[in-house]
Amino acid sequence: MNTFSGRTTGNIYVARLAKGDDLLAQLNAVCERSGFRQGAIELIGAVEKAALGFYDQVAHRYATIRWETPMEIASGMGSLSIKDGKPFVHVHLTLAGEDGSCVGGHLCEGVIVFAAEVILREIETDRPLERTPDADTGLFLWR
Ligand code: ZN
């Protein structure tokens, strides 16, 4: 376990995303505009289609699952931290279809926004929330 202590700065940045754009690209743009380097991300809304990742814990790679149907963003949450010296967005989504059943996973490129509301909260920690390669998982994790 790696732990960090810190606080929320009280600074927030709020955005409504545009229809038709890529969700991950827009979240990166929102975080860049905010000027925050570290933060907590939450969002709700709807998507026109989706692509979510599932990490194969043996093969150490993501499989991408795609849906070509509209869905609600029942929940979206994640973090803004540092990777390769730059702010990096990591978000997981729970998406609900028209019968209310949900799917979920790691936000990938290819999730197209219908509408979305994002709240970003800046956090400060005693040392940077920096992602580095982790041999046990094959992921870039906070060191
Ligand atoms: Zn993930």
PDB file of N, CA, C and O in Angstrom, residues 13-78:
ATOM      1  N   TYR A  13     -13.604  23.150 -10.763  1.00  0.00           N
ATOM      2  CA  TYR A  13     -13.766  23.564 -12.151  1.00  0.00           C
ATOM      3  C   TYR A  13     -14.924  22.738 -12.686  1.00  0.00           C
ATOM      4  O   TYR A  13     -14.976  21.522 -12.489  1.00  0.00           O
ATOM      5  N   VAL A  14     -15.870  23.405 -13.297  1.00  0.00           N
ATOM      6  CA  VAL A  14     -17.097  22.753 -13.738  1.00  0.00           C
ATOM      7  C   VAL A  14     -17.242  22.946 -15.237  1.00  0.00           C
ATOM      8  O   VAL A  14     -16.931  24.031 -15.752  1.00  0.00           O
ATOM      9  N   ALA A  15     -17.691  21.913 -15.942  1.00  0.00           N
ATOM     10  CA  ALA A  15     -17.836  22.030 -17.392  1.00  0.00           C
ATOM     11  C   ALA A  15     -19.043  21.239 -17.880  1.00  0.00           C
ATOM     12  O   ALA A  15     -19.373  20.185 -17.334  1.00  0.00           O
ATOM     13  N   ARG A  16     -19.688  21.772 -18.891  1.00  0.00           N
ATOM     14  CA  ARG A  16     -20.679  21.013 -19.651  1.00  0.00           C
ATOM     15  C   ARG A  16     -20.018  20.666 -20.974  1.00  0.00           C
ATOM     16  O   ARG A  16     -19.519  21.552 -21.682  1.00  0.00           O
ATOM     17  N   LEU A  17     -20.017  19.406 -21.296  1.00  0.00           N
ATOM     18  CA  LEU A  17     -19.323  18.966 -22.513  1.00  0.00           C
ATOM     19  C   LEU A  17     -20.239  19.050 -23.727  1.00  0.00           C
ATOM     20  O   LEU A  17     -21.465  18.999 -23.611  1.00  0.00           O
ATOM     21  N   ALA A  18     -19.633  19.161 -24.895  1.00  0.00           N
ATOM     22  CA  ALA A  18     -20.381  19.342 -26.139  1.00  0.00           C
ATOM     23  C   ALA A  18     -20.780  18.008 -26.760  1.00  0.00           C
ATOM     24  O   ALA A  18     -20.012  17.039 -26.733  1.00  0.00           O
ATOM     25  N   LYS A  19     -21.976  17.985 -27.333  1.00  0.00           N
ATOM     26  CA  LYS A  19     -22.494  16.800 -28.020  1.00  0.00           C
ATOM     27  C   LYS A  19     -21.581  16.446 -29.197  1.00  0.00           C
ATOM     28  O   LYS A  19     -21.155  17.321 -29.955  1.00  0.00           O
ATOM     29  N   GLY A  20     -21.318  15.158 -29.324  1.00  0.00           N
ATOM     30  CA  GLY A  20     -20.606  14.666 -30.499  1.00  0.00           C
ATOM     31  C   GLY A  20     -19.101  14.539 -30.341  1.00  0.00           C
ATOM     32  O   GLY A  20     -18.440  14.001 -31.228  1.00  0.00           O
ATOM     33  N   ASP A  21     -18.582  15.032 -29.242  1.00  0.00           N
ATOM     34  CA  ASP A  21     -17.134  14.959 -29.041  1.00  0.00           C
ATOM     35  C   ASP A  21     -16.736  13.724 -28.245  1.00  0.00           C
ATOM     36  O   ASP A  21     -17.551  13.117 -27.559  1.00  0.00           O
ATOM     37  N   ASP A  22     -15.471  13.392 -28.322  1.00  0.00           N
ATOM     38  CA  ASP A  22     -14.939  12.244 -27.594  1.00  0.00           C
ATOM     39  C   ASP A  22     -14.824  12.591 -26.106  1.00  0.00           C
ATOM     40  O   ASP A  22     -14.192  13.595 -25.746  1.00  0.00           O
ATOM     41  N   LEU A  23     -15.396  11.766 -25.257  1.00  0.00           N
ATOM     42  CA  LEU A  23     -15.440  12.073 -23.820  1.00  0.00           C
ATOM     43  C   LEU A  23     -14.050  12.186 -23.206  1.00  0.00           C
ATOM     44  O   LEU A  23     -13.764  13.132 -22.471  1.00  0.00           O
ATOM     45  N   LEU A  24     -13.173  11.237 -23.509  1.00  0.00           N
ATOM     46  CA  LEU A  24     -11.838  11.271 -22.896  1.00  0.00           C
ATOM     47  C   LEU A  24     -11.072  12.516 -23.360  1.00  0.00           C
ATOM     48  O   LEU A  24     -10.423  13.187 -22.552  1.00  0.00           O
ATOM     49  N   ALA A  25     -11.174  12.831 -24.633  1.00  0.00           N
ATOM     50  CA  ALA A  25     -10.491  14.027 -25.144  1.00  0.00           C
ATOM     51  C   ALA A  25     -11.029  15.283 -24.473  1.00  0.00           C
ATOM     52  O   ALA A  25     -10.261  16.193 -24.112  1.00  0.00           O
ATOM     53  N   GLN A  26     -12.360  15.338 -24.280  1.00  0.00           N
ATOM     54  CA  GLN A  26     -12.940  16.522 -23.635  1.00  0.00           C
ATOM     55  C   GLN A  26     -12.542  16.606 -22.169  1.00  0.00           C
ATOM     56  O   GLN A  26     -12.305  17.700 -21.654  1.00  0.00           O
ATOM     57  N   LEU A  27     -12.476  15.475 -21.487  1.00  0.00           N
ATOM     58  CA  LEU A  27     -12.051  15.512 -20.074  1.00  0.00           C
ATOM     59  C   LEU A  27     -10.606  15.988 -19.974  1.00  0.00           C
ATOM     60  O   LEU A  27     -10.258  16.755 -19.072  1.00  0.00           O
ATOM     61  N   ASN A  28      -9.772  15.547 -20.896  1.00  0.00           N
ATOM     62  CA  ASN A  28      -8.389  16.037 -20.906  1.00  0.00           C
ATOM     63  C   ASN A  28      -8.351  17.546 -21.137  1.00  0.00           C
ATOM     64  O   ASN A  28      -7.573  18.258 -20.497  1.00  0.00           O
ATOM     65  N   ALA A  29      -9.201  18.038 -22.035  1.00  0.00           N
ATOM     66  CA  ALA A  29      -9.239  19.480 -22.312  1.00  0.00           C
ATOM     67  C   ALA A  29      -9.730  20.260 -21.090  1.00  0.00           C
ATOM     68  O   ALA A  29      -9.199  21.330 -20.767  1.00  0.00           O
ATOM     69  N   VAL A  30     -10.746  19.717 -20.401  1.00  0.00           N
ATOM     70  CA  VAL A  30     -11.258  20.375 -19.196  1.00  0.00           C
ATOM     71  C   VAL A  30     -10.153  20.461 -18.135  1.00  0.00           C
ATOM     72  O   VAL A  30      -9.933  21.513 -17.532  1.00  0.00           O
ATOM     73  N   CYS A  31      -9.454  19.355 -17.938  1.00  0.00           N
ATOM     74  CA  CYS A  31      -8.399  19.339 -16.919  1.00  0.00           C
ATOM     75  C   CYS A  31      -7.283  20.313 -17.300  1.00  0.00           C
ATOM     76  O   CYS A  31      -6.755  21.017 -16.431  1.00  0.00           O
ATOM     77  N   GLU A  32      -6.951  20.379 -18.575  1.00  0.00           N
ATOM     78  CA  GLU A  32      -5.912  21.310 -19.010  1.00  0.00           C
ATOM     79  C   GLU A  32      -6.347  22.752 -18.758  1.00  0.00           C
ATOM     80  O   GLU A  32      -5.575  23.557 -18.233  1.00  0.00           O
ATOM     81  N   ARG A  33      -7.600  23.058 -19.102  1.00  0.00           N
ATOM     82  CA  ARG A  33      -8.090  24.427 -18.876  1.00  0.00           C
ATOM     83  C   ARG A  33      -8.116  24.782 -17.403  1.00  0.00           C
ATOM     84  O   ARG A  33      -7.927  25.945 -17.037  1.00  0.00           O
ATOM     85  N   SER A  34      -8.406  23.806 -16.559  1.00  0.00           N
ATOM     86  CA  SER A  34      -8.499  24.091 -15.120  1.00  0.00           C
ATOM     87  C   SER A  34      -7.158  24.524 -14.548  1.00  0.00           C
ATOM     88  O   SER A  34      -7.106  25.252 -13.572  1.00  0.00           O
ATOM     89  N   GLY A  35      -6.083  24.048 -15.152  1.00  0.00           N
ATOM     90  CA  GLY A  35      -4.763  24.320 -14.593  1.00  0.00           C
ATOM     91  C   GLY A  35      -4.409  23.409 -13.431  1.00  0.00           C
ATOM     92  O   GLY A  35      -3.305  23.477 -12.898  1.00  0.00           O
ATOM     93  N   PHE A  36      -5.342  22.542 -13.031  1.00  0.00           N
ATOM     94  CA  PHE A  36      -5.070  21.621 -11.924  1.00  0.00           C
ATOM     95  C   PHE A  36      -4.118  20.531 -12.408  1.00  0.00           C
ATOM     96  O   PHE A  36      -4.211  20.070 -13.546  1.00  0.00           O
ATOM     97  N   ARG A  37      -3.236  20.097 -11.537  1.00  0.00           N
ATOM     98  CA  ARG A  37      -2.366  18.954 -11.862  1.00  0.00           C
ATOM     99  C   ARG A  37      -2.839  17.681 -11.173  1.00  0.00           C
ATOM    100  O   ARG A  37      -2.503  16.577 -11.592  1.00  0.00           O
ATOM    101  N   GLN A  38      -3.603  17.844 -10.117  1.00  0.00           N
ATOM    102  CA  GLN A  38      -4.125  16.697  -9.373  1.00  0.00           C
ATOM    103  C   GLN A  38      -5.560  17.005  -8.975  1.00  0.00           C
ATOM    104  O   GLN A  38      -5.863  18.133  -8.592  1.00  0.00           O
ATOM    105  N   GLY A  39      -6.410  15.992  -9.062  1.00  0.00           N
ATOM    106  CA  GLY A  39      -7.787  16.248  -8.685  1.00  0.00           C
ATOM    107  C   GLY A  39      -8.639  15.002  -8.692  1.00  0.00           C
ATOM    108  O   GLY A  39      -8.192  13.918  -9.055  1.00  0.00           O
ATOM    109  N   ALA A  40      -9.881  15.211  -8.272  1.00  0.00           N
ATOM    110  CA  ALA A  40     -10.910  14.175  -8.321  1.00  0.00           C
ATOM    111  C   ALA A  40     -11.932  14.603  -9.366  1.00  0.00           C
ATOM    112  O   ALA A  40     -12.289  15.779  -9.439  1.00  0.00           O
ATOM    113  N   ILE A  41     -12.362  13.637 -10.173  1.00  0.00           N
ATOM    114  CA  ILE A  41     -13.262  13.913 -11.292  1.00  0.00           C
ATOM    115  C   ILE A  41     -14.570  13.182 -11.053  1.00  0.00           C
ATOM    116  O   ILE A  41     -14.566  12.001 -10.684  1.00  0.00           O
ATOM    117  N   GLU A  42     -15.681  13.873 -11.269  1.00  0.00           N
ATOM    118  CA  GLU A  42     -16.969  13.182 -11.273  1.00  0.00           C
ATOM    119  C   GLU A  42     -17.804  13.718 -12.422  1.00  0.00           C
ATOM    120  O   GLU A  42     -17.709  14.898 -12.775  1.00  0.00           O
ATOM    121  N   LEU A  43     -18.593  12.842 -13.033  1.00  0.00           N
ATOM    122  CA  LEU A  43     -19.429  13.273 -14.144  1.00  0.00           C
ATOM    123  C   LEU A  43     -20.670  12.412 -14.270  1.00  0.00           C
ATOM    124  O   LEU A  43     -20.690  11.257 -13.828  1.00  0.00           O
ATOM    125  N   ILE A  44     -21.695  13.025 -14.848  1.00  0.00           N
ATOM    126  CA  ILE A  44     -22.917  12.326 -15.233  1.00  0.00           C
ATOM    127  C   ILE A  44     -23.321  12.836 -16.611  1.00  0.00           C
ATOM    128  O   ILE A  44     -22.796  13.855 -17.075  1.00  0.00           O
ATOM    129  N   GLY A  45     -24.250  12.144 -17.251  1.00  0.00           N
ATOM    130  CA  GLY A  45     -24.707  12.591 -18.561  1.00  0.00           C
ATOM    131  C   GLY A  45     -25.175  11.418 -19.384  1.00  0.00           C
ATOM    132  O   GLY A  45     -25.774  10.474 -18.849  1.00  0.00           O
ATOM    133  N   ALA A  46     -24.907  11.481 -20.663  1.00  0.00           N
ATOM    134  CA  ALA A  46     -25.311  10.405 -21.574  1.00  0.00           C
ATOM    135  C   ALA A  46     -24.324  10.346 -22.730  1.00  0.00           C
ATOM    136  O   ALA A  46     -23.688  11.345 -23.069  1.00  0.00           O
ATOM    137  N   VAL A  47     -24.226   9.167 -23.312  1.00  0.00           N
ATOM    138  CA  VAL A  47     -23.321   8.971 -24.446  1.00  0.00           C
ATOM    139  C   VAL A  47     -24.104   8.418 -25.635  1.00  0.00           C
ATOM    140  O   VAL A  47     -25.141   7.772 -25.468  1.00  0.00           O
ATOM    141  N   GLU A  48     -23.596   8.707 -26.837  1.00  0.00           N
ATOM    142  CA  GLU A  48     -24.223   8.197 -28.058  1.00  0.00           C
ATOM    143  C   GLU A  48     -23.752   6.780 -28.357  1.00  0.00           C
ATOM    144  O   GLU A  48     -24.473   5.973 -28.933  1.00  0.00           O
ATOM    145  N   LYS A  49     -22.503   6.514 -28.006  1.00  0.00           N
ATOM    146  CA  LYS A  49     -21.943   5.166 -28.105  1.00  0.00           C
ATOM    147  C   LYS A  49     -20.749   5.098 -27.162  1.00  0.00           C
ATOM    148  O   LYS A  49     -20.293   6.126 -26.667  1.00  0.00           O
ATOM    149  N   ALA A  50     -20.265   3.887 -26.921  1.00  0.00           N
ATOM    150  CA  ALA A  50     -19.258   3.757 -25.873  1.00  0.00           C
ATOM    151  C   ALA A  50     -18.170   2.748 -26.221  1.00  0.00           C
ATOM    152  O   ALA A  50     -18.374   1.841 -27.038  1.00  0.00           O
ATOM    153  N   ALA A  51     -17.028   2.952 -25.587  1.00  0.00           N
ATOM    154  CA  ALA A  51     -15.911   2.003 -25.651  1.00  0.00           C
ATOM    155  C   ALA A  51     -15.261   2.003 -24.272  1.00  0.00           C
ATOM    156  O   ALA A  51     -14.786   3.044 -23.812  1.00  0.00           O
ATOM    157  N   LEU A  52     -15.316   0.858 -23.609  1.00  0.00           N
ATOM    158  CA  LEU A  52     -14.747   0.762 -22.265  1.00  0.00           C
ATOM    159  C   LEU A  52     -13.709  -0.352 -22.239  1.00  0.00           C
ATOM    160  O   LEU A  52     -13.849  -1.368 -22.919  1.00  0.00           O
ATOM    161  N   GLY A  53     -12.689  -0.148 -21.431  1.00  0.00           N
ATOM    162  CA  GLY A  53     -11.616  -1.119 -21.331  1.00  0.00           C
ATOM    163  C   GLY A  53     -11.810  -2.060 -20.160  1.00  0.00           C
ATOM    164  O   GLY A  53     -12.357  -1.689 -19.112  1.00  0.00           O
ATOM    165  N   PHE A  54     -11.380  -3.304 -20.390  1.00  0.00           N
ATOM    166  CA  PHE A  54     -11.301  -4.302 -19.317  1.00  0.00           C
ATOM    167  C   PHE A  54      -9.867  -4.805 -19.306  1.00  0.00           C
ATOM    168  O   PHE A  54      -9.365  -5.279 -20.332  1.00  0.00           O
ATOM    169  N   TYR A  55      -9.203  -4.689 -18.147  1.00  0.00           N
ATOM    170  CA  TYR A  55      -7.794  -5.041 -18.069  1.00  0.00           C
ATOM    171  C   TYR A  55      -7.620  -6.528 -17.795  1.00  0.00           C
ATOM    172  O   TYR A  55      -8.095  -7.036 -16.769  1.00  0.00           O
ATOM    173  N   ASP A  56      -6.972  -7.211 -18.698  1.00  0.00           N
ATOM    174  CA  ASP A  56      -6.663  -8.635 -18.529  1.00  0.00           C
ATOM    175  C   ASP A  56      -5.484  -8.742 -17.562  1.00  0.00           C
ATOM    176  O   ASP A  56      -4.356  -8.365 -17.898  1.00  0.00           O
ATOM    177  N   GLN A  57      -5.745  -9.267 -16.367  1.00  0.00           N
ATOM    178  CA  GLN A  57      -4.746  -9.262 -15.298  1.00  0.00           C
ATOM    179  C   GLN A  57      -3.630 -10.272 -15.537  1.00  0.00           C
ATOM    180  O   GLN A  57      -2.594 -10.217 -14.875  1.00  0.00           O
ATOM    181  N   VAL A  58      -3.840 -11.221 -16.442  1.00  0.00           N
ATOM    182  CA  VAL A  58      -2.800 -12.188 -16.783  1.00  0.00           C
ATOM    183  C   VAL A  58      -1.974 -11.686 -17.964  1.00  0.00           C
ATOM    184  O   VAL A  58      -0.746 -11.655 -17.923  1.00  0.00           O
ATOM    185  N   ALA A  59      -2.659 -11.267 -19.014  1.00  0.00           N
ATOM    186  CA  ALA A  59      -1.974 -10.810 -20.229  1.00  0.00           C
ATOM    187  C   ALA A  59      -1.424  -9.396 -20.082  1.00  0.00           C
ATOM    188  O   ALA A  59      -0.602  -8.954 -20.888  1.00  0.00           O
ATOM    189  N   HIS A  60      -1.904  -8.671 -19.039  1.00  0.00           N
ATOM    190  CA  HIS A  60      -1.458  -7.292 -18.806  1.00  0.00           C
ATOM    191  C   HIS A  60      -1.738  -6.385 -19.993  1.00  0.00           C
ATOM    192  O   HIS A  60      -0.885  -5.620 -20.427  1.00  0.00           O
ATOM    193  N   ARG A  61      -2.954  -6.506 -20.512  1.00  0.00           N
ATOM    194  CA  ARG A  61      -3.358  -5.550 -21.549  1.00  0.00           C
ATOM    195  C   ARG A  61      -4.876  -5.350 -21.497  1.00  0.00           C
ATOM    196  O   ARG A  61      -5.605  -6.185 -20.981  1.00  0.00           O
ATOM    197  N   TYR A  62      -5.278  -4.210 -22.067  1.00  0.00           N
ATOM    198  CA  TYR A  62      -6.698  -3.874 -22.083  1.00  0.00           C
ATOM    199  C   TYR A  62      -7.384  -4.504 -23.288  1.00  0.00           C
ATOM    200  O   TYR A  62      -6.871  -4.457 -24.400  1.00  0.00           O
ATOM    201  N   ALA A  63      -8.545  -5.069 -23.041  1.00  0.00           N
ATOM    202  CA  ALA A  63      -9.463  -5.407 -24.118  1.00  0.00           C
ATOM    203  C   ALA A  63     -10.497  -4.281 -24.160  1.00  0.00           C
ATOM    204  O   ALA A  63     -10.904  -3.775 -23.115  1.00  0.00           O
ATOM    205  N   THR A  64     -10.893  -3.878 -25.351  1.00  0.00           N
ATOM    206  CA  THR A  64     -11.885  -2.811 -25.489  1.00  0.00           C
ATOM    207  C   THR A  64     -13.222  -3.413 -25.870  1.00  0.00           C
ATOM    208  O   THR A  64     -13.317  -4.201 -26.815  1.00  0.00           O
ATOM    209  N   ILE A  65     -14.251  -3.039 -25.100  1.00  0.00           N
ATOM    210  CA  ILE A  65     -15.613  -3.492 -25.361  1.00  0.00           C
ATOM    211  C   ILE A  65     -16.371  -2.294 -25.934  1.00  0.00           C
ATOM    212  O   ILE A  65     -16.274  -1.187 -25.391  1.00  0.00           O
ATOM    213  N   ARG A  66     -17.112  -2.513 -27.008  1.00  0.00           N
ATOM    214  CA  ARG A  66     -17.794  -1.389 -27.676  1.00  0.00           C
ATOM    215  C   ARG A  66     -19.304  -1.602 -27.694  1.00  0.00           C
ATOM    216  O   ARG A  66     -19.779  -2.731 -27.845  1.00  0.00           O
ATOM    217  N   TRP A  67     -20.016  -0.489 -27.534  1.00  0.00           N
ATOM    218  CA  TRP A  67     -21.477  -0.466 -27.642  1.00  0.00           C
ATOM    219  C   TRP A  67     -21.844   0.631 -28.616  1.00  0.00           C
ATOM    220  O   TRP A  67     -21.313   1.746 -28.525  1.00  0.00           O
ATOM    221  N   GLU A  68     -22.742   0.349 -29.528  1.00  0.00           N
ATOM    222  CA  GLU A  68     -23.130   1.337 -30.548  1.00  0.00           C
ATOM    223  C   GLU A  68     -24.479   1.971 -30.223  1.00  0.00           C
ATOM    224  O   GLU A  68     -25.109   2.564 -31.092  1.00  0.00           O
ATOM    225  N   THR A  69     -24.934   1.850 -28.993  1.00  0.00           N
ATOM    226  CA  THR A  69     -26.256   2.351 -28.604  1.00  0.00           C
ATOM    227  C   THR A  69     -26.126   3.465 -27.564  1.00  0.00           C
ATOM    228  O   THR A  69     -25.166   3.495 -26.788  1.00  0.00           O
ATOM    229  N   PRO A  70     -27.124   4.381 -27.532  1.00  0.00           N
ATOM    230  CA  PRO A  70     -27.115   5.432 -26.506  1.00  0.00           C
ATOM    231  C   PRO A  70     -27.253   4.839 -25.108  1.00  0.00           C
ATOM    232  O   PRO A  70     -27.995   3.868 -24.903  1.00  0.00           O
ATOM    233  N   MET A  71     -26.540   5.441 -24.171  1.00  0.00           N
ATOM    234  CA  MET A  71     -26.637   5.018 -22.769  1.00  0.00           C
ATOM    235  C   MET A  71     -26.480   6.225 -21.854  1.00  0.00           C
ATOM    236  O   MET A  71     -25.873   7.234 -22.233  1.00  0.00           O
ATOM    237  N   GLU A  72     -27.027   6.100 -20.640  1.00  0.00           N
ATOM    238  CA  GLU A  72     -26.835   7.108 -19.613  1.00  0.00           C
ATOM    239  C   GLU A  72     -25.493   6.895 -18.918  1.00  0.00           C
ATOM    240  O   GLU A  72     -25.096   5.738 -18.702  1.00  0.00           O
ATOM    241  N   ILE A  73     -24.838   7.994 -18.592  1.00  0.00           N
ATOM    242  CA  ILE A  73     -23.691   7.891 -17.684  1.00  0.00           C
ATOM    243  C   ILE A  73     -24.280   7.922 -16.278  1.00  0.00           C
ATOM    244  O   ILE A  73     -24.583   8.978 -15.733  1.00  0.00           O
ATOM    245  N   ALA A  74     -24.523   6.716 -15.733  1.00  0.00           N
ATOM    246  CA  ALA A  74     -25.105   6.633 -14.393  1.00  0.00           C
ATOM    247  C   ALA A  74     -24.111   7.132 -13.360  1.00  0.00           C
ATOM    248  O   ALA A  74     -24.477   7.736 -12.352  1.00  0.00           O
ATOM    249  N   SER A  75     -22.837   6.865 -13.631  1.00  0.00           N
ATOM    250  CA  SER A  75     -21.785   7.331 -12.733  1.00  0.00           C
ATOM    251  C   SER A  75     -20.473   7.380 -13.494  1.00  0.00           C
ATOM    252  O   SER A  75     -20.162   6.479 -14.268  1.00  0.00           O
ATOM    253  N   GLY A  76     -19.742   8.442 -13.287  1.00  0.00           N
ATOM    254  CA  GLY A  76     -18.386   8.536 -13.819  1.00  0.00           C
ATOM    255  C   GLY A  76     -17.510   9.129 -12.747  1.00  0.00           C
ATOM    256  O   GLY A  76     -17.869  10.156 -12.145  1.00  0.00           O
ATOM    257  N   MET A  77     -16.423   8.452 -12.463  1.00  0.00           N
ATOM    258  CA  MET A  77     -15.519   9.003 -11.456  1.00  0.00           C
ATOM    259  C   MET A  77     -14.089   8.623 -11.762  1.00  0.00           C
ATOM    260  O   MET A  77     -13.825   7.622 -12.427  1.00  0.00           O
ATOM    261  N   GLY A  78     -13.186   9.450 -11.288  1.00  0.00           N
ATOM    262  CA  GLY A  78     -11.798   9.158 -11.561  1.00  0.00           C
ATOM    263  C   GLY A  78     -10.873  10.170 -10.923  1.00  0.00           C
ATOM    264  O   GLY A  78     -11.257  10.908 -10.012  1.00  0.00           O
TER     265      GLY A  78
END
